Amino acid sequence: MTKKILIIEDDAAVADYLQTFFEDNGYTAFTAISAQGGYELAKKEQPDLITLDIELPDEWGPRFYRKLTADKALKNIPVIVISGLSGNKYAVTKAVASLSKPFDRDELLKIVKETIG
Amino acid sequence: MFKKILFATSATNACDHAARVAFDMAQRYNAHIDVFHVIGVPTRGFSQVVVDLTTGEQVVLDDNYRDLVKEEIRAYYDHQIQKKTDYAIEVAIGEAHREILRLARHTQPDMIVMGGSTGAAGAYASRRNITGSTFQRVAKAAHCPVMVINRPAGSFWGGFSNIVFGTDFSEAADAAFEFSFNLAKTFDCEFHILHALDITGCQINAFQSQDDIDDRIRKAHQQIRFRYVRKMEGFKNFSAEVWEGIPFVEIVKYAREKHADLIVMAHHTRKDGDSEDAIGSIVEQVILRANCPVISINRSIAK
């Protein structure tokens, strides 16, 4: 069974790129363009990994993460922060990695493989 | 609760994190925001020649120059000023802390928002209280809460929902409690009370027995119940903890563990007559390190 990745990203171009990139590498990917949409999709799909933008239209990434970790079923899903904001690596302390845009796709794939196989 | 915000800024990237929170707060709570910048210090008393604090150049201050600076500030924050933002841009000359306090006395804001240090870190920051001398001076004398956002990570904000109140059981801490609890009630927040028990004596071989530490923890819990919990009638969404260790480390850890979006602490908790450097070093260290905005409350607010 393929591993599932949830992409939470409001920039359509980046989201599209990530979705295609993950699918090309054998993962099933879903995209949400808001924190609320991401939370609902996470509940529904129970992804193996989430990539999270910090600045979303309805919520900041760290607050989304707080909500995620308050849910017993979702709290242990690994999160990779992908953001263009300075200081993003400190925004979600328990994130498995934080990448700054523009990110290196090989580095991203390496982190994903190390995290979920 | 926040109808008027005074955002004191250098209008440089050192204040970008504070700007993000200040403008977010203004929009979220429909507050008026005064964006205030001190241009510089006159080269001599009442002189129109001013050393611009941002550029370091001597400039002749006239209305044109003031308007130019205001327009630069407006352009700098253009992406954060929304259509609905109720704002004004004010500039002044003089010592920054004095002018901020002067404007605060005049406009009576509900909150002063400032950036923190411009780069203090590491061992130097641990030895010296260097959140920024302007902050120190404003925070000591302001008659309203002062919010500081020092780290970029503290600016990914989104409103009040989860507040940590750090206490040392002082009179100023009581004022910080009143403020933070009111905030928690008003915005229906989770409210976390923490007393960080200082056991740093062990670093100089002044070890305490575990019985002593446990006794102090028990007494601190009693203090929390006596000073705070009994005033929180009907409010259920709270927790109270006593953590032993290095106080500022424990507070930062606790806030991180609770995913706090605000820390409220008192500073200058000692009695009147303290020297210039008496501002609380713990709150300063928390400001330097926290992953969220920190509000400091001084003793004058308690009175």
mmCIF file of N, CA and C in Angstrom, chain A residues 54 59-60 62-63 65-66 69 85-88 90-91 93-94, chain B residues 20 24 151-153 156-159 161-162 256-257 259 261 291:
data_model
loop_
_atom_site.group_PDB
_atom_site.id
_atom_site.type_symbol
_atom_site.label_atom_id
_atom_site.label_comp_id
_atom_site.label_asym_id
_atom_site.label_seq_id
_atom_site.Cartn_x
_atom_site.Cartn_y
_atom_site.Cartn_z
ATOM 1 N N ILE A 54 3.760 27.679 6.541
ATOM 2 C CA ILE A 54 3.570 28.419 7.790
ATOM 3 C C ILE A 54 2.460 29.463 7.661
ATOM 4 N N GLU A 59 -5.098 30.507 8.919
ATOM 5 C CA GLU A 59 -4.444 30.153 10.176
ATOM 6 C C GLU A 59 -2.938 30.096 9.970
ATOM 7 N N TRP A 60 -2.197 30.298 11.042
ATOM 8 C CA TRP A 60 -0.750 30.105 10.974
ATOM 9 C C TRP A 60 -0.441 28.628 11.174
ATOM 10 N N PRO A 62 1.874 26.996 12.898
ATOM 11 C CA PRO A 62 2.054 26.479 14.256
ATOM 12 C C PRO A 62 0.726 26.231 14.983
ATOM 13 N N ARG A 63 -0.250 27.052 14.680
ATOM 14 C CA ARG A 63 -1.555 26.841 15.332
ATOM 15 C C ARG A 63 -2.251 25.622 14.750
ATOM 16 N N TYR A 65 -0.641 23.055 13.753
ATOM 17 C CA TYR A 65 0.089 21.942 14.360
ATOM 18 C C TYR A 65 -0.413 21.684 15.787
ATOM 19 N N ARG A 66 -0.703 22.766 16.489
ATOM 20 C CA ARG A 66 -1.233 22.617 17.845
ATOM 21 C C ARG A 66 -2.555 21.845 17.832
ATOM 22 N N THR A 69 -1.895 18.166 17.031
ATOM 23 C CA THR A 69 -1.342 17.366 18.123
ATOM 24 C C THR A 69 -2.328 17.200 19.276
ATOM 25 N N LEU A 85 9.144 31.940 4.995
ATOM 26 C CA LEU A 85 9.331 32.922 6.063
ATOM 27 C C LEU A 85 10.602 32.662 6.854
ATOM 28 N N SER A 86 11.254 33.746 7.262
ATOM 29 C CA SER A 86 12.440 33.571 8.091
ATOM 30 C C SER A 86 11.999 33.040 9.457
ATOM 31 N N GLY A 87 12.852 32.249 10.050
ATOM 32 C CA GLY A 87 12.526 31.702 11.368
ATOM 33 C C GLY A 87 11.630 30.485 11.313
ATOM 34 N N ASN A 88 11.376 29.955 10.101
ATOM 35 C CA ASN A 88 10.410 28.854 10.010
ATOM 36 C C ASN A 88 10.888 27.580 10.716
ATOM 37 N N TYR A 90 12.085 27.314 13.512
ATOM 38 C CA TYR A 90 11.763 27.339 14.940
ATOM 39 C C TYR A 90 10.254 27.366 15.189
ATOM 40 N N ALA A 91 9.491 27.417 14.100
ATOM 41 C CA ALA A 91 8.048 27.627 14.256
ATOM 42 C C ALA A 91 7.342 26.383 14.784
ATOM 43 N N THR A 93 8.498 23.176 16.590
ATOM 44 C CA THR A 93 9.703 22.579 17.182
ATOM 45 C C THR A 93 9.807 21.088 16.905
ATOM 46 N N LYS A 94 8.671 20.409 16.888
ATOM 47 C CA LYS A 94 8.716 18.948 16.728
ATOM 48 C C LYS A 94 8.612 18.514 15.270
ATOM 49 N N ARG B 20 4.304 42.255 12.352
ATOM 50 C CA ARG B 20 3.364 41.209 11.924
ATOM 51 C C ARG B 20 2.292 40.993 12.997
ATOM 52 N N ASP B 24 -1.638 42.350 12.845
ATOM 53 C CA ASP B 24 -2.599 41.246 12.966
ATOM 54 C C ASP B 24 -3.562 41.534 14.109
ATOM 55 N N ARG B 151 11.659 37.014 18.484
ATOM 56 C CA ARG B 151 12.084 36.018 17.490
ATOM 57 C C ARG B 151 11.045 35.924 16.374
ATOM 58 N N PRO B 152 11.511 35.681 15.153
ATOM 59 C CA PRO B 152 10.537 35.529 14.060
ATOM 60 C C PRO B 152 9.492 34.465 14.373
ATOM 61 N N ALA B 153 9.941 33.371 15.019
ATOM 62 C CA ALA B 153 9.010 32.278 15.314
ATOM 63 C C ALA B 153 7.862 32.736 16.208
ATOM 64 N N PHE B 156 4.410 34.132 14.201
ATOM 65 C CA PHE B 156 3.430 33.344 13.438
ATOM 66 C C PHE B 156 2.258 33.120 14.368
ATOM 67 N N TRP B 157 1.411 34.064 14.459
ATOM 68 C CA TRP B 157 0.620 34.253 15.659
ATOM 69 C C TRP B 157 -0.828 33.798 15.493
ATOM 70 N N GLY B 158 -1.761 34.707 15.314
ATOM 71 C CA GLY B 158 -3.142 34.303 15.080
ATOM 72 C C GLY B 158 -4.088 34.500 16.241
ATOM 73 N N GLY B 159 -3.778 35.444 17.112
ATOM 74 C CA GLY B 159 -4.740 35.781 18.162
ATOM 75 C C GLY B 159 -4.466 35.064 19.473
ATOM 76 N N SER B 161 -5.271 32.604 22.307
ATOM 77 C CA SER B 161 -6.081 31.415 22.567
ATOM 78 C C SER B 161 -5.476 30.537 23.659
ATOM 79 N N ASN B 162 -4.223 30.761 23.963
ATOM 80 C CA ASN B 162 -3.523 29.845 24.845
ATOM 81 C C ASN B 162 -2.442 30.633 25.594
ATOM 82 N N ARG B 256 6.462 26.266 25.331
ATOM 83 C CA ARG B 256 6.597 25.448 24.124
ATOM 84 C C ARG B 256 5.740 24.192 24.239
ATOM 85 N N GLU B 257 5.765 23.573 25.406
ATOM 86 C CA GLU B 257 5.003 22.345 25.629
ATOM 87 C C GLU B 257 3.502 22.604 25.498
ATOM 88 N N HIS B 259 2.184 24.907 23.673
ATOM 89 C CA HIS B 259 1.929 25.616 22.413
ATOM 90 C C HIS B 259 1.328 26.993 22.705
ATOM 91 N N ASP B 261 0.469 30.888 22.786
ATOM 92 C CA ASP B 261 0.602 31.988 21.840
ATOM 93 C C ASP B 261 0.857 33.304 22.571
ATOM 94 N N ASN B 291 9.085 31.420 21.940
ATOM 95 C CA ASN B 291 8.563 31.187 20.597
ATOM 96 C C ASN B 291 7.223 31.879 20.389
#
